[in-house]
Tab-separated table of C-alpha atoms and ligand atoms in Angstrom:
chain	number	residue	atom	x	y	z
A	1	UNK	CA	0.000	0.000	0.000
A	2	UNK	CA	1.208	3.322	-0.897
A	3	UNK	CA	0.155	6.973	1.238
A	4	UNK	CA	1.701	10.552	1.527
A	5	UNK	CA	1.768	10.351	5.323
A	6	UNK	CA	1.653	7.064	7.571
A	7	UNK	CA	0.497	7.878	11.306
A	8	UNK	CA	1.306	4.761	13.753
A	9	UNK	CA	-0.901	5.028	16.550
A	10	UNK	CA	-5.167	6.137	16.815
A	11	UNK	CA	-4.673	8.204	20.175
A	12	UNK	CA	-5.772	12.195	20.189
A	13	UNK	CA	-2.645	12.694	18.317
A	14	UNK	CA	-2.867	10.257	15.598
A	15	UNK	CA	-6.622	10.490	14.772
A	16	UNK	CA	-6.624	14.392	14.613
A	17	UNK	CA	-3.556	14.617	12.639
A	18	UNK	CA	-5.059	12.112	10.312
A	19	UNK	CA	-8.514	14.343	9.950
A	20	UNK	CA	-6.409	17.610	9.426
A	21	UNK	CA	-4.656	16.167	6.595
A	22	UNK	CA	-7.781	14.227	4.938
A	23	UNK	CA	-9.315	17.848	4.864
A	24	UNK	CA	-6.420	19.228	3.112
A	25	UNK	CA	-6.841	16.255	0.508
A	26	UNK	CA	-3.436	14.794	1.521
A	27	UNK	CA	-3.633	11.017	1.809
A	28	UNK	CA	-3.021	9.142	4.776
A	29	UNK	CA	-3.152	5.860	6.797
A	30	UNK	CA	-3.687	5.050	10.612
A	31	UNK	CA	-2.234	2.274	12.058
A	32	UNK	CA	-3.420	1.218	15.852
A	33	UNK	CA	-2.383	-1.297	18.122
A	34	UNK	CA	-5.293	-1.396	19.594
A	35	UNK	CA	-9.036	-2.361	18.695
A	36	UNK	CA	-11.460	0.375	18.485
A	37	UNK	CA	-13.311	-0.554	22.205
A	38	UNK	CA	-9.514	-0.034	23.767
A	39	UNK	CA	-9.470	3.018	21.803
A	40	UNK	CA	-12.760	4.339	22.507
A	41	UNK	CA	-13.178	3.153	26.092
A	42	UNK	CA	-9.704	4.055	27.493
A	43	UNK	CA	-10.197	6.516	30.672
A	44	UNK	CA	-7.802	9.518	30.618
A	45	UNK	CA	-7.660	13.226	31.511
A	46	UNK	CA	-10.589	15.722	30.529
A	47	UNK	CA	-9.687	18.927	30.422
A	48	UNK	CA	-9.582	21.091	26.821
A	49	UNK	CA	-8.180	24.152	26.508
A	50	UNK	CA	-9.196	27.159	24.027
A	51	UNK	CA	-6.587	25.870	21.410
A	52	UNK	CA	-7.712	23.207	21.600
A	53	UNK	CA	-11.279	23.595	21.552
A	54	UNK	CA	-10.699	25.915	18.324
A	55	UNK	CA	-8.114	23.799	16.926
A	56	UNK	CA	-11.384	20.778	16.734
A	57	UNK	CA	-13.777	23.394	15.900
A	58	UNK	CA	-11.889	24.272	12.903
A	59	UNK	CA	-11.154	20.461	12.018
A	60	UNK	CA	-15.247	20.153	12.098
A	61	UNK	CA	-15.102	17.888	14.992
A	62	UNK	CA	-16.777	20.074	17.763
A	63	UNK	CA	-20.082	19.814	17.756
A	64	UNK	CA	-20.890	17.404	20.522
A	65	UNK	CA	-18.218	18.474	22.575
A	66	UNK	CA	-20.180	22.119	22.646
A	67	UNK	CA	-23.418	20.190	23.333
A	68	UNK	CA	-21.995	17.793	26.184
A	69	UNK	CA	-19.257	18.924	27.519
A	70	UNK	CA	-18.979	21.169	30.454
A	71	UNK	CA	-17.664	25.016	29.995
A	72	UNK	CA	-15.584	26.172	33.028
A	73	UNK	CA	-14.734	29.865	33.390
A	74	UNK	CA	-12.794	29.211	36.540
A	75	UNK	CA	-11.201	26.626	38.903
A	76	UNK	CA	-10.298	26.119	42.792
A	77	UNK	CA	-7.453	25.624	44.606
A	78	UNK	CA	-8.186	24.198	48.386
A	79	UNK	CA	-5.841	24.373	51.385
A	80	UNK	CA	-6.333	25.121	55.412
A	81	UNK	CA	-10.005	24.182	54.776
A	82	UNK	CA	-10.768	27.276	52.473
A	83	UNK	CA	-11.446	27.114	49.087
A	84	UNK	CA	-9.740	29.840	47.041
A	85	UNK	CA	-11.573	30.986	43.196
A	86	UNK	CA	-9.150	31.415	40.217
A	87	UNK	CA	-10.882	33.330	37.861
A	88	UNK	CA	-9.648	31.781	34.862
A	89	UNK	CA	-11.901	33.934	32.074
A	90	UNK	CA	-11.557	36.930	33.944
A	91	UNK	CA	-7.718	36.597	34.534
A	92	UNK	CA	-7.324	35.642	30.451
A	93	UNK	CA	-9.127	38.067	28.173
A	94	UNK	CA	-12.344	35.690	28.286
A	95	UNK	CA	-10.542	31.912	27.322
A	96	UNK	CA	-11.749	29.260	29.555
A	97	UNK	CA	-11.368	25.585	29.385
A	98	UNK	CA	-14.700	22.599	28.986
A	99	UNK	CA	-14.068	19.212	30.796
A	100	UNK	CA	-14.956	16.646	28.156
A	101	UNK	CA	-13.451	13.152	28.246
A	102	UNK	CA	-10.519	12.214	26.760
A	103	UNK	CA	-12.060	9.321	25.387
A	104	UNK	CA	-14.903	11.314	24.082
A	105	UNK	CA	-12.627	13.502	21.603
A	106	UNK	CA	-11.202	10.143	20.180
A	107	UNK	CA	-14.862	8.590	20.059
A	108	UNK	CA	-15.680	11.865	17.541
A	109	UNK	CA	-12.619	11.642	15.632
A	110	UNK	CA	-12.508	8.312	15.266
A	111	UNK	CA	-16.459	8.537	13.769
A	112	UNK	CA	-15.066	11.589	11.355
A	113	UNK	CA	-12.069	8.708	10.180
A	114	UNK	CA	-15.028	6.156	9.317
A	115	UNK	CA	-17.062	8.874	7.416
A	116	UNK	CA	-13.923	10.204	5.467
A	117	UNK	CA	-13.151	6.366	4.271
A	118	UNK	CA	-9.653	6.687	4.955
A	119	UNK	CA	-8.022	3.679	6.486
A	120	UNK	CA	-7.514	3.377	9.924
A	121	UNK	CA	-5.862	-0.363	10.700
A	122	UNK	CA	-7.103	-1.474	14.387
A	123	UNK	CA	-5.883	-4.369	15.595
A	124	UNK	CA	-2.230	-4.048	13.870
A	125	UNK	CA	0.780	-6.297	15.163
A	126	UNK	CA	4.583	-5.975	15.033
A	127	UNK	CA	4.361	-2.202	13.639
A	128	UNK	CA	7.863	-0.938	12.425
A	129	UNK	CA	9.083	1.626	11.016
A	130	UNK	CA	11.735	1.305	8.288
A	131	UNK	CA	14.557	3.931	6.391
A	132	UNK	CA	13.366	7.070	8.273
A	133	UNK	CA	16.316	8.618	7.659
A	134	UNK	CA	15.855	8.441	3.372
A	135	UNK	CA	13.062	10.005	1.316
A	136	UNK	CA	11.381	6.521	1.208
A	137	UNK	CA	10.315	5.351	4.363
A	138	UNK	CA	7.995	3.048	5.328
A	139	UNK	CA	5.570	1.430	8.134
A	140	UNK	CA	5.416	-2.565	8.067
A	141	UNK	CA	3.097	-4.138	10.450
A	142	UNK	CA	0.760	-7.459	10.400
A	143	UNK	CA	-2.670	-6.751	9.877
A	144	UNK	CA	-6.108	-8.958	9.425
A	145	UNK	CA	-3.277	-11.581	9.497
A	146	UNK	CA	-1.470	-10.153	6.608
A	147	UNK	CA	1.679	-8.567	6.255
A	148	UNK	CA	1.461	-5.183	5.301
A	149	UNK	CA	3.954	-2.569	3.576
A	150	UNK	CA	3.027	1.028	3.866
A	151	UNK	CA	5.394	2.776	1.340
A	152	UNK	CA	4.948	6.687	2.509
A	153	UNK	CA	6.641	9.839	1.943
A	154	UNK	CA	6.723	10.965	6.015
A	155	UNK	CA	5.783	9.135	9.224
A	156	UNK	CA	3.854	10.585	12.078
A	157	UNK	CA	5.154	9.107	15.428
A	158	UNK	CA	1.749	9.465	17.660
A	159	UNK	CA	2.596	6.061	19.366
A	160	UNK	CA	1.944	7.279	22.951
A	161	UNK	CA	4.798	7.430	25.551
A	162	UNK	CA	5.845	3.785	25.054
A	163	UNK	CA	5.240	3.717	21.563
A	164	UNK	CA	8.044	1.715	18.852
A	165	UNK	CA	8.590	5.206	16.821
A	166	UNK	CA	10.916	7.219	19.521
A	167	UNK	CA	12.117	3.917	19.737
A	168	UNK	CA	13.421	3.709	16.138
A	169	UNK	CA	15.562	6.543	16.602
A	170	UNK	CA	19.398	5.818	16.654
A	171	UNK	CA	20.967	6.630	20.277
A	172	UNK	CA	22.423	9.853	19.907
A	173	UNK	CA	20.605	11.062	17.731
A	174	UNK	CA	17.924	12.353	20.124
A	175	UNK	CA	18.218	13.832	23.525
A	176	UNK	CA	15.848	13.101	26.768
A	177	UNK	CA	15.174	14.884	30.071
A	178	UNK	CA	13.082	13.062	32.701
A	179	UNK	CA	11.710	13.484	35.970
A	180	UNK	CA	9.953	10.804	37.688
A	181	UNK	CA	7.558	11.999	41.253
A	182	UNK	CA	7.836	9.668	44.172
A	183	UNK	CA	4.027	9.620	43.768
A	184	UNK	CA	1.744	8.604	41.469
A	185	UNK	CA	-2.813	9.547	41.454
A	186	UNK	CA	-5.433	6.633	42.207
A	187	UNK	CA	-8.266	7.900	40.118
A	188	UNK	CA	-11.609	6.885	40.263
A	189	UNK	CA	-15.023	7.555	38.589
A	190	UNK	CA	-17.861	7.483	40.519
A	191	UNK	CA	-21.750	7.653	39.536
A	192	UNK	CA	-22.715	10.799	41.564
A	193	UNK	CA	-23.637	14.254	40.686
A	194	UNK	CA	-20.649	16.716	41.047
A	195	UNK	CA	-21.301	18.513	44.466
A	196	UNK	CA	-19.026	21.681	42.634
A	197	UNK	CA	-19.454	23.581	39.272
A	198	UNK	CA	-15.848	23.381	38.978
A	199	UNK	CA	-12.420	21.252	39.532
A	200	UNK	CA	-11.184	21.359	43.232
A	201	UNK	CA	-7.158	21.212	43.784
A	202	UNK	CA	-6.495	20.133	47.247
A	203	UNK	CA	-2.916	20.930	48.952
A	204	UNK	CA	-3.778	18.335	52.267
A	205	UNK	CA	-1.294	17.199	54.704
A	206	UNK	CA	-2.200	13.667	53.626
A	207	UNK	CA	-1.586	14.474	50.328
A	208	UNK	CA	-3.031	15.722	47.235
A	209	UNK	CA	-6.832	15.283	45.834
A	210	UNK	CA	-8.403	16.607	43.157
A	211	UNK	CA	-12.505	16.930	42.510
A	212	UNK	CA	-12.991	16.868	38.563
A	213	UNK	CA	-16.562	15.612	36.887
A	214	UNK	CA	-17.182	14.196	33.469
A	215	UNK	CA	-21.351	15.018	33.450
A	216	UNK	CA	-24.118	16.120	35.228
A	217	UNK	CA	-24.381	12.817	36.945
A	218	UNK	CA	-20.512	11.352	36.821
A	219	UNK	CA	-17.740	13.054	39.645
A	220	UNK	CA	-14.010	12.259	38.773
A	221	UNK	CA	-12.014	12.043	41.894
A	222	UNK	CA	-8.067	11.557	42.719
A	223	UNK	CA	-5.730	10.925	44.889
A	224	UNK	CA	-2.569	11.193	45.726
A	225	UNK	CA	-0.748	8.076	46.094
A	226	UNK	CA	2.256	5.793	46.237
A	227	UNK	CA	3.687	5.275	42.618
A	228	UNK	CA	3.224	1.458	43.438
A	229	UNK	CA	0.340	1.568	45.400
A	230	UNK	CA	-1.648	-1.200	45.174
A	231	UNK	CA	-5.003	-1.144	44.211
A	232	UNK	CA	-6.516	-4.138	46.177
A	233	UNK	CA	-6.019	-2.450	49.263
A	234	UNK	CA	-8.011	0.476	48.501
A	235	UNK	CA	-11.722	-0.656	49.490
A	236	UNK	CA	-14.704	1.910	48.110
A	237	UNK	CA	-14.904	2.844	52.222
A	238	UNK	CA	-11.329	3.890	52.407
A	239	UNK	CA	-11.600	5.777	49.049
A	240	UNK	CA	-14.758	8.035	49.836
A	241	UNK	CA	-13.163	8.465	53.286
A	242	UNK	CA	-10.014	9.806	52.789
A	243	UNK	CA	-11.676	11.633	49.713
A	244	UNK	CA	-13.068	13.304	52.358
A	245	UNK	CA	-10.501	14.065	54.213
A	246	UNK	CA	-7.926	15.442	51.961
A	247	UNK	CA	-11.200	17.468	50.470
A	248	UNK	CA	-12.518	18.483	53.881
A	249	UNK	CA	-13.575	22.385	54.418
A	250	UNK	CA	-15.253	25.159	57.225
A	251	UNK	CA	-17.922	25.790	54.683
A	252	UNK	CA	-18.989	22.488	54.545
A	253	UNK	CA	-18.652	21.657	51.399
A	254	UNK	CA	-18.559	17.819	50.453
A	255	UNK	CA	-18.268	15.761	47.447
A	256	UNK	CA	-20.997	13.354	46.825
A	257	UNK	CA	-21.176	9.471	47.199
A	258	UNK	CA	-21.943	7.253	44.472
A	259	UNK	CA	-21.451	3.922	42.768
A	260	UNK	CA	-17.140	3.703	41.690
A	261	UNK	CA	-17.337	2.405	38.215
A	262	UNK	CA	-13.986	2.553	36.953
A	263	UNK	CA	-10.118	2.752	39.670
A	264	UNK	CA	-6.643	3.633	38.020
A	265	UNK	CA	-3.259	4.277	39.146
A	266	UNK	CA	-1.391	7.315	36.702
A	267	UNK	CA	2.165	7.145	37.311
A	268	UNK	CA	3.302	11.461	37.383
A	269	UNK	CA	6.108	11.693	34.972
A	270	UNK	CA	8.151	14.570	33.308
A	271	UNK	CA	9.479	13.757	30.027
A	272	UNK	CA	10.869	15.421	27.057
A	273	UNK	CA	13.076	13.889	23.616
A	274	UNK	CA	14.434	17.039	21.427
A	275	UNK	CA	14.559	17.324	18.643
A	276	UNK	CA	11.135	15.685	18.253
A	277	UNK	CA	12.383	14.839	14.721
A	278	UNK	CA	14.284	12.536	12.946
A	279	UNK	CA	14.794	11.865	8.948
A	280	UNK	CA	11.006	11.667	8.124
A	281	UNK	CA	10.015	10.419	11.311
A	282	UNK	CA	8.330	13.278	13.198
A	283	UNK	CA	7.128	12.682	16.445
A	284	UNK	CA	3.566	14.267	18.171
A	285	UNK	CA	1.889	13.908	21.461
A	286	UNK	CA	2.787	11.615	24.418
A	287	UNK	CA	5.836	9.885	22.176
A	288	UNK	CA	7.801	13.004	22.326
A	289	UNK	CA	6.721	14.393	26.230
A	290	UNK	CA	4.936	13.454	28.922
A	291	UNK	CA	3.773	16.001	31.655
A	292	UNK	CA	2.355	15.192	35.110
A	293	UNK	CA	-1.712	15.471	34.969
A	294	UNK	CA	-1.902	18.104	37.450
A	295	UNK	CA	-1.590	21.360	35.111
A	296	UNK	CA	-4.096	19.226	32.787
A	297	UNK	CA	-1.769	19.327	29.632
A	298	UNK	CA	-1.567	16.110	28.272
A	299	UNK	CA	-4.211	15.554	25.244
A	300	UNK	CA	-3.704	20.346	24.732
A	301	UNK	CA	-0.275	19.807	24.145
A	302	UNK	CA	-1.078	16.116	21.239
A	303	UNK	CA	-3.203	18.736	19.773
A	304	UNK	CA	-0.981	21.819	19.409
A	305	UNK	CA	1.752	19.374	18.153
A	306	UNK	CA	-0.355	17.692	15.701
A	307	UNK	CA	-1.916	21.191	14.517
A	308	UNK	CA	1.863	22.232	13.991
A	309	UNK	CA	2.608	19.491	11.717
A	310	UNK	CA	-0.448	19.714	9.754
A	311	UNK	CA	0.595	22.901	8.525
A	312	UNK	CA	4.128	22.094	7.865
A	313	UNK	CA	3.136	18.971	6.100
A	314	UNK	CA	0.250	21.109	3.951
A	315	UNK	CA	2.654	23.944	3.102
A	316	UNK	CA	4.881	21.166	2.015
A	317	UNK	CA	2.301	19.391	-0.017
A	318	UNK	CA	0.821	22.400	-1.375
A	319	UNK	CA	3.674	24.910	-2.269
A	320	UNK	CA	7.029	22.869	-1.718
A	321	UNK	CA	8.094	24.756	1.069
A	322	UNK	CA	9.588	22.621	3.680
A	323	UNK	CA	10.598	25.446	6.088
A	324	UNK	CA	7.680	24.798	8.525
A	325	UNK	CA	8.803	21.201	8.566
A	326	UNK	CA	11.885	22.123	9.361
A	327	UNK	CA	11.234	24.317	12.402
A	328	UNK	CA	8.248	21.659	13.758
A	329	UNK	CA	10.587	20.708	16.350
A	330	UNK	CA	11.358	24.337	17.734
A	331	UNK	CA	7.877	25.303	17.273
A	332	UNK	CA	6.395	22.546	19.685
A	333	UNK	CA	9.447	22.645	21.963
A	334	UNK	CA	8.623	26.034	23.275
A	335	UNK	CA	5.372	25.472	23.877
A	336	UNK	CA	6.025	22.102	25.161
A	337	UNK	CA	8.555	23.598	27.517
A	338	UNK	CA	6.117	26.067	29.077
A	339	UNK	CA	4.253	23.048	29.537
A	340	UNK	CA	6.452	21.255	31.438
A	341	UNK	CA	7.384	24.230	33.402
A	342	UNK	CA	3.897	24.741	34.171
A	343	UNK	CA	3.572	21.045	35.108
A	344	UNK	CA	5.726	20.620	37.381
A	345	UNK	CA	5.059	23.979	39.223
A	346	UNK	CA	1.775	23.084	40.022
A	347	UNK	CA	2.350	19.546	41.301
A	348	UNK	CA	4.857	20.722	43.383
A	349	UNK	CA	2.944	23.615	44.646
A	350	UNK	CA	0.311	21.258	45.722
A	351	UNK	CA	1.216	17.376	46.405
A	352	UNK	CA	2.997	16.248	49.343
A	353	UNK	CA	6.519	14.963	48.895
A	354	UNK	CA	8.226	12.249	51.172
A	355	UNK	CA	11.043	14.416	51.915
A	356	UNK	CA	9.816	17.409	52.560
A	357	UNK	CA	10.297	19.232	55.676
A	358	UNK	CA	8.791	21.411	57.692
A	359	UNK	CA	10.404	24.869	56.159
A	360	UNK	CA	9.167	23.276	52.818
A	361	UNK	CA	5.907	22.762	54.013
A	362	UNK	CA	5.681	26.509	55.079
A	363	UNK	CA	7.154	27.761	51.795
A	364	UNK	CA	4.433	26.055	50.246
A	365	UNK	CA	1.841	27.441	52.202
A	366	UNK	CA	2.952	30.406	51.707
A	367	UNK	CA	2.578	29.958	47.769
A	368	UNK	CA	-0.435	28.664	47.792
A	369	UNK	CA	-1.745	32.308	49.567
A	370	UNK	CA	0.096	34.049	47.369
A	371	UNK	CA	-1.066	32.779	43.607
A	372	UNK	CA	-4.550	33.125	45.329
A	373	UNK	CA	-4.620	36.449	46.582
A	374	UNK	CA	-2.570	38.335	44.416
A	375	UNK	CA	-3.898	38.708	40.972
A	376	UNK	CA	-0.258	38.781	39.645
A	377	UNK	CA	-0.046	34.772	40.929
A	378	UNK	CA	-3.539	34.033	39.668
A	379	UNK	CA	-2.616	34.928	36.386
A	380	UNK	CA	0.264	32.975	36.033
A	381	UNK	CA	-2.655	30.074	36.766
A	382	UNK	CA	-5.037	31.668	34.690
A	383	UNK	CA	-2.997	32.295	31.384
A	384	UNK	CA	-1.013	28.854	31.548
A	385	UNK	CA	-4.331	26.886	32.198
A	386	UNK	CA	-6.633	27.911	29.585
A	387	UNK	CA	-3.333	27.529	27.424
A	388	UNK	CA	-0.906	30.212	25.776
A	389	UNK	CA	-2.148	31.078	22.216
A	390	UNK	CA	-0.436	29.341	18.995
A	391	UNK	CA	2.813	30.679	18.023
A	392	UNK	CA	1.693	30.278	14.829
B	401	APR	N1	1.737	0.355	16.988
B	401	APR	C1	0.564	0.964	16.762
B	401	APR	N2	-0.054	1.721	17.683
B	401	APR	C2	0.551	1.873	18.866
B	401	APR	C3	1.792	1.274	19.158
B	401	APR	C4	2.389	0.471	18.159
B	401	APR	N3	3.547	-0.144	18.366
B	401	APR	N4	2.136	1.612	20.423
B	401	APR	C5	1.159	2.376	20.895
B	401	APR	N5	0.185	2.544	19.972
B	401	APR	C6	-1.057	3.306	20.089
B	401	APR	C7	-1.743	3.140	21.437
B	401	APR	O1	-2.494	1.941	21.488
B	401	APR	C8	-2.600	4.379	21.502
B	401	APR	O2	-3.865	4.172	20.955
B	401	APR	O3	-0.790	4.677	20.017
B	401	APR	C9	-1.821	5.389	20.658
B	401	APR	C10	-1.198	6.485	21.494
B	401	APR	O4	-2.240	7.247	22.058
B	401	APR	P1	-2.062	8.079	23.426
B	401	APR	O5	-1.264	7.292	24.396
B	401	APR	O6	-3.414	8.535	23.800
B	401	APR	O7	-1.129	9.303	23.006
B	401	APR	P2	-1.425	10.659	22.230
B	401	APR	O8	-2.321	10.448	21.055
B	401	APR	O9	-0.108	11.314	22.065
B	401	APR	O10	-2.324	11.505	23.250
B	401	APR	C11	-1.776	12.102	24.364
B	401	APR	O11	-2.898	10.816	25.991
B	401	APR	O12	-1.665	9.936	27.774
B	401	APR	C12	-2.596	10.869	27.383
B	401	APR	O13	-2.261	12.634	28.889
B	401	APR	C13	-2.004	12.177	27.600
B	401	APR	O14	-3.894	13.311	27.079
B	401	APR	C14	-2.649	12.962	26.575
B	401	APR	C15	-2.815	12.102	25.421
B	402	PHB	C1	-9.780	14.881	34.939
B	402	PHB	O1	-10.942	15.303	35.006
B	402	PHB	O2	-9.532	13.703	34.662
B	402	PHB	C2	-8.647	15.799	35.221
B	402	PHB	C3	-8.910	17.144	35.436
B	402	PHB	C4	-7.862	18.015	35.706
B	402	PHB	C5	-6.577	17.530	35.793
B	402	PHB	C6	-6.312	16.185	35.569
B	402	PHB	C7	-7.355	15.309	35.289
B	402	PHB	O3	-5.560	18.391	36.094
């Protein structure tokens, strides 16, 4: 099989990417791991930003996400029992943010792949990649039980974090910089009406929590937690009572019981490869960073990356001009950077670390008053939340 553009992997990343370029008329294939359920059914974050809402808009993909999801115009940061209002509209020239599931953005894009007729291959074994670094690469992988050839003319790596493309790229030829937290979230989704309008961050002694929602009738709650924490030991009682705990306040304000449908553990990572490029193999999304969930990042920063190479790839398709190819990997980097900063500010600002001490405890504290009473330190919330505009 031959294609302009072969795009391993159907995550945010790979599916959007794929749309973008079907509307430009470039062609394309999508090759997943994965069967559609695991695709469609996979619980992760839920938190779009402008961009990104405009970025899906544009690609025609936003109409349920206006009707369903959730628009937020601010969000709250808890500590000493008090809940404290970030403003985010107010403090950003009007953007805010709508919780919608990540799962819910693929479910849409993958129903825009089926309409378009382009192939997407679920279900695909032993994917490789093959001569990135000459002008004829190619994707190989096994699917419907046949071997398959996809001759191309680029290759999208949107493979997720442990993915084969970053893989694929000669030691030395990339750089990495990685943090890994001594703590990791237990997540859970519980059938009860959201006792909040919006997203709770909780700086508690015993650790972090955070008070998210997915619907009028579906609370998302975490936790912090051990980074190998197990599961089994975490009953529905012990859950829902040091939920309320860590989300305790004077008002008394409580989050609501209900029916847990779904527990996780997310590992918190840092993680960055530069350049996010190599040959023809250009990498997008969670295969070229990871950022812990707490500045809710994650699926913003697939889509920023993927809108960046769409327009390289289409000025390169439509006028021969390679330049925005070759900057991709300095355009996402900066953003991706601010990202990261952003990232790990946040989680430090408000999760509990093993070795902390008491003066660090303090100088916490005292940050936490600070970005919530000064409108200077609310806006440095405000403007990285909703997400910087594109560089573009
Ligand atoms: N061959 C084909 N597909 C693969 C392979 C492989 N060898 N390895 C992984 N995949 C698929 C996965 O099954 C998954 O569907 O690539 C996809 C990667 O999707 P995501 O992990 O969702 O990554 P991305 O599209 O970059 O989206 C980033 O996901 O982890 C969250 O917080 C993150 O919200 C962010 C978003
Ligand atoms: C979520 O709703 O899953 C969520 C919200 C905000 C975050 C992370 C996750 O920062």
């Amino acid at each position: 099989m031959r294609t302009q553009v072969a795009i391993v992997g159907a995550g945010p990343a790979g599916l959007l990417l794929g749309h973008l370029l079907h509307r430009a008329g470039i062609d394309n294939v999508v090759v997943e791991r994965h069967d559609r359920r695991y695709a469609e059914e996979r619980i992760r974050a839920g938190v779009l930003e402008q961009g990104t809402i405009d970025t899906l808009d544009e690609a025609g993909v936003g109409e349920r996400l206006h009707r369903e999801g959730l628009p937020h115009a601010g969000i709250e940061l808890l500590f000493d029992r008090h809940r404290h209002r970030i403003d985010l509209a107010a403090l950003s020239g009007g953007r805010a943010i709508v919780v919608y599931g990540q799962h819910e953005v693929v479910k849409d894009l993958i129903a825009a792949r089926v309409a378009s007729g382009r192939p997407l291959l679920f279900e695909s074994s032993d994917v490789a990649v093959h001569d990135v670094d000459t002008d004829h690469p190619s994707v190989t992988c096994v699917h419907d039980g046949e071997p398959t050839t996809i001759d191309c003319d680029y290759i999208a790596g949107c493979d997720g974090f442990h993915g084969i493309c970053r893989a694929a790229v000669p030691d030395g030829a990339i750089r990495t910089f990685d943090r890994v937290y001594p703590f990791a979230w237990l997540g859970i989704l519980a059938e009860a009406a959201p006792s909040a309008h919006e997203l709770v961050y909780a700086n508690h002694e015993r650790g972090f929590a955070l008070f998210s929602m997915r619907s009028e009738k579906i609370t998302r709650l975490y936790l912090q937690c051990a980074p190998d924490e197990d599961l089994a030991a975490w009953s529905d009682d012990r859950i829902w009572s040091e939920l309320h705990r860590r989300l305790e306040t004077d008002d008394g304000w409580t989050v609501n019981e209900g029916p847990i449908v779904q527990k996780g553990v997310t590992p918190m990572r840092s993680f960055v490869c530069e350049p996010m490029q190599y040959g023809r193999l250009y990498l997008a999304g969670d295969s070229a960073h990871i950022v812990p969930p707490t500045g809710a990042k994650g699926m913003n920063l697939a889509v920023a990356d993927v809108r960046a190479l769409s327009k390289a790839l289409i000025a390169r398709y439509a006028s021969n001009d390679d330049t925005r190819l070759a900057a991709y990997s300095q355009t996402c980097l900066k953003r991706v950077w601010r990202a990261e900063h952003y990232s790990w500010w946040m989680t430090s600002m408000l999760h509990r670390f093993p070795d902390s001490t008491p003066f660090m405890d303090r100088v916490q504290r005292s940050e936490l008053a600070y970005v919530t009473s000064s409108e200077a330190g609310s806006r440095v919330i405000a403007e990285n939340y909703v997400g910087l505009p594109f560089d573009e």
